Short mmCIF file of C-alpha atoms and ligand atoms in Angstrom, two decimals:
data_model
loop_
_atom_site.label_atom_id
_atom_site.label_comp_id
_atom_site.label_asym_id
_atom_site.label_seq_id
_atom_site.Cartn_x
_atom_site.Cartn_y
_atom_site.Cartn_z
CA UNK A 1 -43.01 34.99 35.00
CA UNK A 2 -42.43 38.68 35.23
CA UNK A 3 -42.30 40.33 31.77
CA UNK A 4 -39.55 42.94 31.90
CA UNK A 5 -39.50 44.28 27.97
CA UNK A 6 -35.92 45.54 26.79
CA UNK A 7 -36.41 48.85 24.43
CA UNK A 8 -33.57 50.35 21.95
CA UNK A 9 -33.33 53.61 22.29
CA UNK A 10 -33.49 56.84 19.05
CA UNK A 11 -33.82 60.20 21.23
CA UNK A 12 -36.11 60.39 24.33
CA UNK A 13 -38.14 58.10 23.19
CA UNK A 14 -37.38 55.69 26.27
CA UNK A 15 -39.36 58.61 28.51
CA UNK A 16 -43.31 57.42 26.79
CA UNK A 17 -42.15 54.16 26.23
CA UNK A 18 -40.78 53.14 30.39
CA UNK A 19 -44.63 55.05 31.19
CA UNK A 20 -46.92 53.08 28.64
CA UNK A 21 -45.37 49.74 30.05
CA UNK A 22 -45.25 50.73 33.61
CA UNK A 23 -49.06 51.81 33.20
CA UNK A 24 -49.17 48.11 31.76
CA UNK A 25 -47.65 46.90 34.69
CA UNK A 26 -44.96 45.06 32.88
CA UNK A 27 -41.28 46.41 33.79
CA UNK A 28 -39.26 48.16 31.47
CA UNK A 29 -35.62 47.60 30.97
CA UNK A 30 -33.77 50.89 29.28
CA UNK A 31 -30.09 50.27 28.44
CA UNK A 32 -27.51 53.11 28.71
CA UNK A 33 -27.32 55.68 25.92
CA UNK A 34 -25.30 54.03 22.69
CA UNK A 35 -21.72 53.85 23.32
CA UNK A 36 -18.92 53.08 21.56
CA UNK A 37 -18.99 49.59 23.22
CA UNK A 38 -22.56 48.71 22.48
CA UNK A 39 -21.93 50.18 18.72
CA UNK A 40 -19.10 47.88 18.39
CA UNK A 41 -21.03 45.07 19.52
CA UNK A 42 -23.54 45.89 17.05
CA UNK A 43 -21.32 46.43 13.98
CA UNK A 44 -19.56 43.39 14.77
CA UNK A 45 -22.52 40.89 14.40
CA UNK A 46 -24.66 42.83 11.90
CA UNK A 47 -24.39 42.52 8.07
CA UNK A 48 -21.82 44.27 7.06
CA UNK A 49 -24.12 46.67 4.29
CA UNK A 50 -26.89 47.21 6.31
CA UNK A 51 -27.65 50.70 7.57
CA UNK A 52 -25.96 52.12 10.84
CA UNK A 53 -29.28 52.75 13.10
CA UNK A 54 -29.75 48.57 12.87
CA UNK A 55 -25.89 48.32 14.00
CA UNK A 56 -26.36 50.38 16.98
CA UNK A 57 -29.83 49.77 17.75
CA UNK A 58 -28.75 46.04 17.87
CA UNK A 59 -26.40 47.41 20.50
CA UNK A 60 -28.99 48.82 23.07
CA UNK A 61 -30.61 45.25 22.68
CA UNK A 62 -27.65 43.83 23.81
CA UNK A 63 -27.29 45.96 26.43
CA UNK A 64 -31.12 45.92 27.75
CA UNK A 65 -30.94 41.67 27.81
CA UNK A 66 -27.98 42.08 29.91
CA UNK A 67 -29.65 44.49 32.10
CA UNK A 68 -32.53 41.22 32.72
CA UNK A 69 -34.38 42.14 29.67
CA UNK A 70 -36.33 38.72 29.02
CA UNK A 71 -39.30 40.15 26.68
CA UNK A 72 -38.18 41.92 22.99
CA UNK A 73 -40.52 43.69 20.61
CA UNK A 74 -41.25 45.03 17.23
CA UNK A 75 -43.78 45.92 15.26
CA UNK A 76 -43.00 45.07 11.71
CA UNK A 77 -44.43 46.06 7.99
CA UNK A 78 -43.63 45.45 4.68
CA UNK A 79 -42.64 48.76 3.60
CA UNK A 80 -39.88 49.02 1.29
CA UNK A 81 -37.47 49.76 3.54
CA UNK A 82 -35.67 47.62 6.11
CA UNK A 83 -36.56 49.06 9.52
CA UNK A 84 -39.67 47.05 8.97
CA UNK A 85 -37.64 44.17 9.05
CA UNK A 86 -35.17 45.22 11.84
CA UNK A 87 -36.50 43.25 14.98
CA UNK A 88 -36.99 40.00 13.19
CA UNK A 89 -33.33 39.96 11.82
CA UNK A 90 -32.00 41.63 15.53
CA UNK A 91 -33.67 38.93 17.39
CA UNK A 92 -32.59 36.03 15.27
CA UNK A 93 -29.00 37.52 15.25
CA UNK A 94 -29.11 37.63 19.75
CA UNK A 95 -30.98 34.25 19.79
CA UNK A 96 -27.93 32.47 17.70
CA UNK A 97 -25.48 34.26 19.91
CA UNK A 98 -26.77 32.69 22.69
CA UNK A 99 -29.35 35.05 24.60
CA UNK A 100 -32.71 33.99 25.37
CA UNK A 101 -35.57 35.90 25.52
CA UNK A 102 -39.18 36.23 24.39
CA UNK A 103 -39.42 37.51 20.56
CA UNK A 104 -42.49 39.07 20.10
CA UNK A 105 -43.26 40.92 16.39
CA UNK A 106 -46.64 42.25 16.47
CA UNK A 107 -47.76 43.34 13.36
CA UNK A 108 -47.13 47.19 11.57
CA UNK A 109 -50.76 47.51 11.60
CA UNK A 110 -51.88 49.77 15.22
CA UNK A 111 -55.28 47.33 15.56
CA UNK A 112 -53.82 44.01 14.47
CA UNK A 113 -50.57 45.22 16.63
CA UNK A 114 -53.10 45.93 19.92
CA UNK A 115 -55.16 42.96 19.14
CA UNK A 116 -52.28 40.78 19.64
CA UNK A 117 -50.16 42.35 22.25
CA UNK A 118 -53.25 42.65 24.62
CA UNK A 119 -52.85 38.61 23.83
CA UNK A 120 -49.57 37.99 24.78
CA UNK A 121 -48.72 40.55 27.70
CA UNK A 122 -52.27 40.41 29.35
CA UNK A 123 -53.48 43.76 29.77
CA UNK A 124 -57.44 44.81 29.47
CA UNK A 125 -58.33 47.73 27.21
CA UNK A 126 -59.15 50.22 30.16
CA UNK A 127 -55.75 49.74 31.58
CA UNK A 128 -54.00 49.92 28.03
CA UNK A 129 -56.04 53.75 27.22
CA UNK A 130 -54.69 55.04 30.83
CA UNK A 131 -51.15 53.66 29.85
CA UNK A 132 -51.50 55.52 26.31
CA UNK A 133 -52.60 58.93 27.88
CA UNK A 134 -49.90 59.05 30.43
CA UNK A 135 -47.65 58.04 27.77
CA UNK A 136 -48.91 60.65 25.19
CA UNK A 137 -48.78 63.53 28.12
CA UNK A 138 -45.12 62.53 28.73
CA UNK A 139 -44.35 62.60 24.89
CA UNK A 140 -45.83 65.81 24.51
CA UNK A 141 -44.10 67.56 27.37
CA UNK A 142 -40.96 66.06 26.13
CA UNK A 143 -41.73 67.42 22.78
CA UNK A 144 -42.28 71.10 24.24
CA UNK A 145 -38.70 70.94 26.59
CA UNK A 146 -37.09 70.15 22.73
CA UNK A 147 -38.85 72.59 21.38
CA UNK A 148 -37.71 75.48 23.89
CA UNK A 149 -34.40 74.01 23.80
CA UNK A 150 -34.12 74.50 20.57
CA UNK A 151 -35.59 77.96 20.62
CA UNK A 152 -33.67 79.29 23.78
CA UNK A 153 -29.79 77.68 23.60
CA UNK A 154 -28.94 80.17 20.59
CA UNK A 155 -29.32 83.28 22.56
CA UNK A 156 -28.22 81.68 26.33
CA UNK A 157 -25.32 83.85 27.31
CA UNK A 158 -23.76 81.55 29.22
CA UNK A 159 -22.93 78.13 27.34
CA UNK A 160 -24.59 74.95 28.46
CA UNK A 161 -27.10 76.71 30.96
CA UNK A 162 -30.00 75.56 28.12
CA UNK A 163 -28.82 71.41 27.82
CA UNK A 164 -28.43 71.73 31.79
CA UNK A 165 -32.28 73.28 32.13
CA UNK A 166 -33.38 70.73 29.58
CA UNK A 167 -31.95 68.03 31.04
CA UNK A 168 -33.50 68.56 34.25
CA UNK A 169 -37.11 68.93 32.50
CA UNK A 170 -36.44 65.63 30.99
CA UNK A 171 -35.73 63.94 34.34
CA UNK A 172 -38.74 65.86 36.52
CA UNK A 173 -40.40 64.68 33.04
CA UNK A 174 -39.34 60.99 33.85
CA UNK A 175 -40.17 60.53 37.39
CA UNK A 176 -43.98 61.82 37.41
CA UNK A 177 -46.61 58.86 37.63
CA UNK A 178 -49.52 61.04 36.74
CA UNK A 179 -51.08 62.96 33.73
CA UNK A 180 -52.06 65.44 36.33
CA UNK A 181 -48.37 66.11 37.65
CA UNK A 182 -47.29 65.96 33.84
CA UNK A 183 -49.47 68.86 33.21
CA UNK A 184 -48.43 71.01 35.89
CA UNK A 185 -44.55 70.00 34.66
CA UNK A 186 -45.28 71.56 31.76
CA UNK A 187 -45.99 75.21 33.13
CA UNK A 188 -43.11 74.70 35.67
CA UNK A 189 -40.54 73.41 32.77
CA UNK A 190 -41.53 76.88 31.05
CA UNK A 191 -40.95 79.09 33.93
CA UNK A 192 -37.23 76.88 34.23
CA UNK A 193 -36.56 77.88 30.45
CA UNK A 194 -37.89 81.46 30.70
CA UNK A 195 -35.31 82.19 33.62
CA UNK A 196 -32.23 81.25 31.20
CA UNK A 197 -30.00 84.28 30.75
CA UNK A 198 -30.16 85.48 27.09
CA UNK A 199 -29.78 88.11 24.47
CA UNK A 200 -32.47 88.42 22.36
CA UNK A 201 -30.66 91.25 20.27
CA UNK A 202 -28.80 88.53 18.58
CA UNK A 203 -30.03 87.30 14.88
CA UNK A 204 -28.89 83.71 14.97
CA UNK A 205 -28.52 81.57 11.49
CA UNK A 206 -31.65 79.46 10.55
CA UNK A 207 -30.42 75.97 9.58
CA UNK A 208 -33.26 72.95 9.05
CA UNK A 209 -32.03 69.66 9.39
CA UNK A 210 -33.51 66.98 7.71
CA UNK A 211 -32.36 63.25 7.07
CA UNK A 212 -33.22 59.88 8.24
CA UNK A 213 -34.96 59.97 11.18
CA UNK A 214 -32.75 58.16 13.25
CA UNK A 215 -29.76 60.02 12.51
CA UNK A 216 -31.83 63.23 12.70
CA UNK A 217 -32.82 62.11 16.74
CA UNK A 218 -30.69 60.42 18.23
CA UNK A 219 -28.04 62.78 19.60
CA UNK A 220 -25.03 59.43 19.95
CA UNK A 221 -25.26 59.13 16.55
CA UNK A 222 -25.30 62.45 15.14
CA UNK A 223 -22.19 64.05 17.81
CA UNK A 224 -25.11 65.96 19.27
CA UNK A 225 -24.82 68.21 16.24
CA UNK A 226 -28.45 69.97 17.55
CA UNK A 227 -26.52 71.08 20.57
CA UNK A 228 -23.59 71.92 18.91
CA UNK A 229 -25.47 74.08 16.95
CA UNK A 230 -27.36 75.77 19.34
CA UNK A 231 -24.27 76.32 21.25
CA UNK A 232 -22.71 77.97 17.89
CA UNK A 233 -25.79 80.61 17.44
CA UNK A 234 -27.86 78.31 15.61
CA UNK A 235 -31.35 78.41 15.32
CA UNK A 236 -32.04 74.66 14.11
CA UNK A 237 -35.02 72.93 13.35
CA UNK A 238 -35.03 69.30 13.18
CA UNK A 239 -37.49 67.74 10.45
CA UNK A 240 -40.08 66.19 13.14
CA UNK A 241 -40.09 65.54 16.84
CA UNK A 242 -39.79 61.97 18.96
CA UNK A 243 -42.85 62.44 19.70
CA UNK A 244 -44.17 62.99 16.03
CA UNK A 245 -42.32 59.48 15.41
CA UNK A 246 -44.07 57.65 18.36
CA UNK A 247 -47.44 58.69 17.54
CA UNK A 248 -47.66 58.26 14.03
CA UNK A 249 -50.44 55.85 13.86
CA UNK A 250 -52.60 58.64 15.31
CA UNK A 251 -50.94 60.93 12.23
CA UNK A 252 -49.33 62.97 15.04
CA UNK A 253 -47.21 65.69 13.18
CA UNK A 254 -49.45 64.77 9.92
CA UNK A 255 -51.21 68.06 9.49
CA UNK A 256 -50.50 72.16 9.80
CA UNK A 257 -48.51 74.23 7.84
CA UNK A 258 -45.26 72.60 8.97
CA UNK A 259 -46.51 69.08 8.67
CA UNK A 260 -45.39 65.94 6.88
CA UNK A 261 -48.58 66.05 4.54
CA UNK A 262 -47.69 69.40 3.13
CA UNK A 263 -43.83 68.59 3.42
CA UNK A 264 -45.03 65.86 0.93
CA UNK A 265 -46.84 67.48 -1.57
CA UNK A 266 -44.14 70.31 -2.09
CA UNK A 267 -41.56 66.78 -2.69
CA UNK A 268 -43.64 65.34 -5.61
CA UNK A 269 -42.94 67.08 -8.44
CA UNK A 270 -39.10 65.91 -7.29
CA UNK A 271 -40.38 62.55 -6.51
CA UNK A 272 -43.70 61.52 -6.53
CA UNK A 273 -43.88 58.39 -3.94
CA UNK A 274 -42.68 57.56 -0.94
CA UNK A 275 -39.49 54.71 -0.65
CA UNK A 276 -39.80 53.79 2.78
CA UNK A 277 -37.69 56.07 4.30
CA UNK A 278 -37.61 59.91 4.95
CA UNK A 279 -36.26 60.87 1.43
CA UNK A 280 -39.69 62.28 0.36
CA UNK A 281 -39.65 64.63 3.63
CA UNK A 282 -36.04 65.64 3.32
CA UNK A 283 -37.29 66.94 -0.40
CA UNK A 284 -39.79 68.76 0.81
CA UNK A 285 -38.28 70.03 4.04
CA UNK A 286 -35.90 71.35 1.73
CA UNK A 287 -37.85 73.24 0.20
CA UNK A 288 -39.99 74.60 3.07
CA UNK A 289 -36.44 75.55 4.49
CA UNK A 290 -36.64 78.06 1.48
CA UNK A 291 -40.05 79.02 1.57
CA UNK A 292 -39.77 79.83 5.03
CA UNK A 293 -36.39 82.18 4.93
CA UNK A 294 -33.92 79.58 6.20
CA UNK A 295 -29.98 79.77 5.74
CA UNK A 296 -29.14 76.56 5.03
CA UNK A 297 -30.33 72.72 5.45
CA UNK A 298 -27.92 69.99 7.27
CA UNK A 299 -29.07 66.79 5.78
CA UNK A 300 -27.81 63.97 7.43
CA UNK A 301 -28.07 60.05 6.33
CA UNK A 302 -26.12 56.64 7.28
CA UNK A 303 -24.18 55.49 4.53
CA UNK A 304 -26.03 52.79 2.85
CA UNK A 305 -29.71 54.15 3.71
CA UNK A 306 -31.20 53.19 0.07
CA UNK A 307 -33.96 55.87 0.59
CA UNK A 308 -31.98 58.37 1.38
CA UNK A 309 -29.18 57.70 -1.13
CA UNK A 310 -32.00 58.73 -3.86
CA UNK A 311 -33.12 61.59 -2.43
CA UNK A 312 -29.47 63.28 -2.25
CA UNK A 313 -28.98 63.91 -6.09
CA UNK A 314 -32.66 65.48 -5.85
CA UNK A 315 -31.73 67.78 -3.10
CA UNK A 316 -28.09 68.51 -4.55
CA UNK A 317 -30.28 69.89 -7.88
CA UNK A 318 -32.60 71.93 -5.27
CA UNK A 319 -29.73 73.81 -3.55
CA UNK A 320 -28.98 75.22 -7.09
CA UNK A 321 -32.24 75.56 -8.18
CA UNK A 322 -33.81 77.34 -5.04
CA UNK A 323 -30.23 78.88 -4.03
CA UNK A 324 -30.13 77.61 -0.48
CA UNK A 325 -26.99 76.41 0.69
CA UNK A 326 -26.90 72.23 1.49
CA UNK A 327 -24.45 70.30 3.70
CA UNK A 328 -25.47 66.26 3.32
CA UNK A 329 -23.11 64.30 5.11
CA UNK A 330 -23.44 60.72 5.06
CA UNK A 331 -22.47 59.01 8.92
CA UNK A 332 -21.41 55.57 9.57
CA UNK A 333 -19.38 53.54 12.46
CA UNK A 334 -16.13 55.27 10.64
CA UNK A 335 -17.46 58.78 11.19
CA UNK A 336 -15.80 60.73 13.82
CA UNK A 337 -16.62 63.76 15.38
CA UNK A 338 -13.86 65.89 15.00
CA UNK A 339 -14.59 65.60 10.64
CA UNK A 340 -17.70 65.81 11.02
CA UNK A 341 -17.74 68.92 13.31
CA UNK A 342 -15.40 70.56 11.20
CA UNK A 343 -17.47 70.25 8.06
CA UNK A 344 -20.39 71.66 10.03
CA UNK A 345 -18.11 74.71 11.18
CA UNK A 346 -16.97 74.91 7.09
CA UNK A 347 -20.64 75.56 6.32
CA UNK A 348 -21.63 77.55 8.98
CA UNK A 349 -18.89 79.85 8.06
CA UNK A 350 -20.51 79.60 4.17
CA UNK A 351 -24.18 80.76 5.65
CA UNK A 352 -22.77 83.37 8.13
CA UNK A 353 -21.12 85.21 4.76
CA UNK A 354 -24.15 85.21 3.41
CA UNK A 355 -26.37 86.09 5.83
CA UNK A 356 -23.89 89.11 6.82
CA UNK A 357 -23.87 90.23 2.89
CA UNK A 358 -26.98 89.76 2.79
S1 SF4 R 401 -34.46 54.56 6.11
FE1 SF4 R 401 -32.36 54.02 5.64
S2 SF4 R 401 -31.35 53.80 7.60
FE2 SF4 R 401 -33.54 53.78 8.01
S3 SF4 R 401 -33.98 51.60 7.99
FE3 SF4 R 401 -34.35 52.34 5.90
S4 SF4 R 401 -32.44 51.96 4.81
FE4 SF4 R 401 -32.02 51.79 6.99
#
């Protein structure tokens, strides 16, 4: 039987995954961005308490079955917090509603997790490392078309010429089959950003946003606040990157002077372990966002994230204490753009006073 493996979605995370199983010769099934009808579907047959990224995640699973998804996957842990225990719970909740499919939950662990998909997809080592390094080329040159999004859409004179250019990287990004076309994407994609028209006189805001991960990445869920941001003058730097995220295992993102380790060690005196979650980074995001001359940090969480609940108090007491201005807003299925944008304009209105005052 053909194995054609359904994938949620949380960014552009779809672009390494659809290449690593491709490479594996397995097909990959890649539902539509969230919307407000797979959210619904989600919210309706989820707990009612648990966080919003299993609600709408459950969603996209919905979606990619009825797209001829017959294969599901997670890799699951015991960490303390309940992503680790997302796919077991989503694929129970699908198989008593009637969908059938392979459920296959490989283990958190990268070796025990290899060992035991190599089992039950088929592939041979040799194949797997080719499917990795396309995958990790893609993930990287998606990482750099963020990155010079972000950088470029504050100074574009024209609105919406930066999410049109990135957009396009993304899909040149998408269709290339080789490591060796990926590589020459990525000198082409910066030659595409480099001929934006911009004004490099301007001296935009500096805002860090830090959160739950999900939240942080995936634009459906957040209102594309990095683009509206951007779009407002904003220089914004999002905690980590997609591709930090998919390649943790290998401690991608780990290291460097803007790394989780570090990000870490500044959070300890605040709290001195991690919960499960992103609370320890948000802490000492925070307070890199300081160190490093920023305006103001956007922390954004879903509403009953546990991990993220406790670090909010910690980072209310660090606004006062390090004097750096903090917007937390706490999303859910009731959130809707218009309040949240507004809040966002509220603030930036806050940090522009001060900036201009100096
Ligand atoms: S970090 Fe928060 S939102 Fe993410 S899985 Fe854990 S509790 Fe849920």
């Amino acid at each position: 039987m053909e194995v054609r493996i359904g994938v949620p979605h949380m960014g552009n995370f779809y672009i390494a995954f659809e290449a690593l199983v491709q490479e594996l010769g397995i097909t990959p099934v890649v539902p539509p961005r969230p919307s407000r009808a797979s959210i619904e579907f989600g919210i309706s047959h989820s707990p009612e308490f648990i966080c919003f990224p299993f609600k709408a995640t459950l969603g996209d699973l919905k979606m990619a079955l009825e797209l001829g998804a017959n294969t599901l996957v997670w890799f699951e842990g015991a960490w303390s917090c309940r992503f680790g225990y997302y796919g077991r719970l989503q694929h129970r909740i699908l198989k008593d509603l009637g969908y059938e499919f392979n459920s296959l939950i490989f283990s958190g662990n990268p070796i025990d997790a290899f060992r035991d998909a190599r089992k039950a997809l088929k592939f041979d080592t040799m194949r797997f490392v080719k499917a990795v390094r396309i995958a990790y080329s893609k993930s990287k040159a998606v990482e750099l078309t963020e990155k010079l999004a972000l950088n470029t859409r504050p100074f574009e004179l024209n609105r919406g010429d930066t999410t049109r250019v990135e957009r396009t990287a993304l899909r040149l990004i998408r269709k290339a089959r080789t490591v060796a076309e990926v590589q020459y994407l990525r000198g082409r994609i910066m030659e595409m950003f480099k001929s934006i028209p911009v004004d490099k006189t301007r001296n935009p805001l500096k805002i860090w946003l830090v959160g739950e991960i999900y939240m942080v990445l995936e634009p459906e869920a957040n209102f594309h606040i990095v683009e509206y941001l951007g779009e407002h003058g904003v220089l914004v730097r999002p905690f980590t990157t997609i591709h930090n995220w998919t390649f943790r295992s290998i401690r991608a993102g780990r290291y460097g002077p803007e790394g989780e380790a570090y990000a870490r060690e500044l959070a300890k005196p605040y709290l001195p372990y991690c919960l499960g979650g992103e609370e320890q980074l948000s802490i000492g995001y925070m307070i890199m966002a300081k160190r490093k001359g920023y305006d103001g940090v956007i922390h954004l969480h879903p509403f009953t994230c546990m991990p993220e609940n406790v670090a909010y108090p910690i980072l209310q007491n660090l606004s006062t204490r390090y004097d750096i201005p903090l917007l937390s807003i706490s999303l859910d299925e009731h959130t809707e753009s218009v309040g949240l944008l507004t809040r966002v304009e509220a603030f930036l209105d806050l940090l522009q006073q001060r900036h201009t005052n100096g």
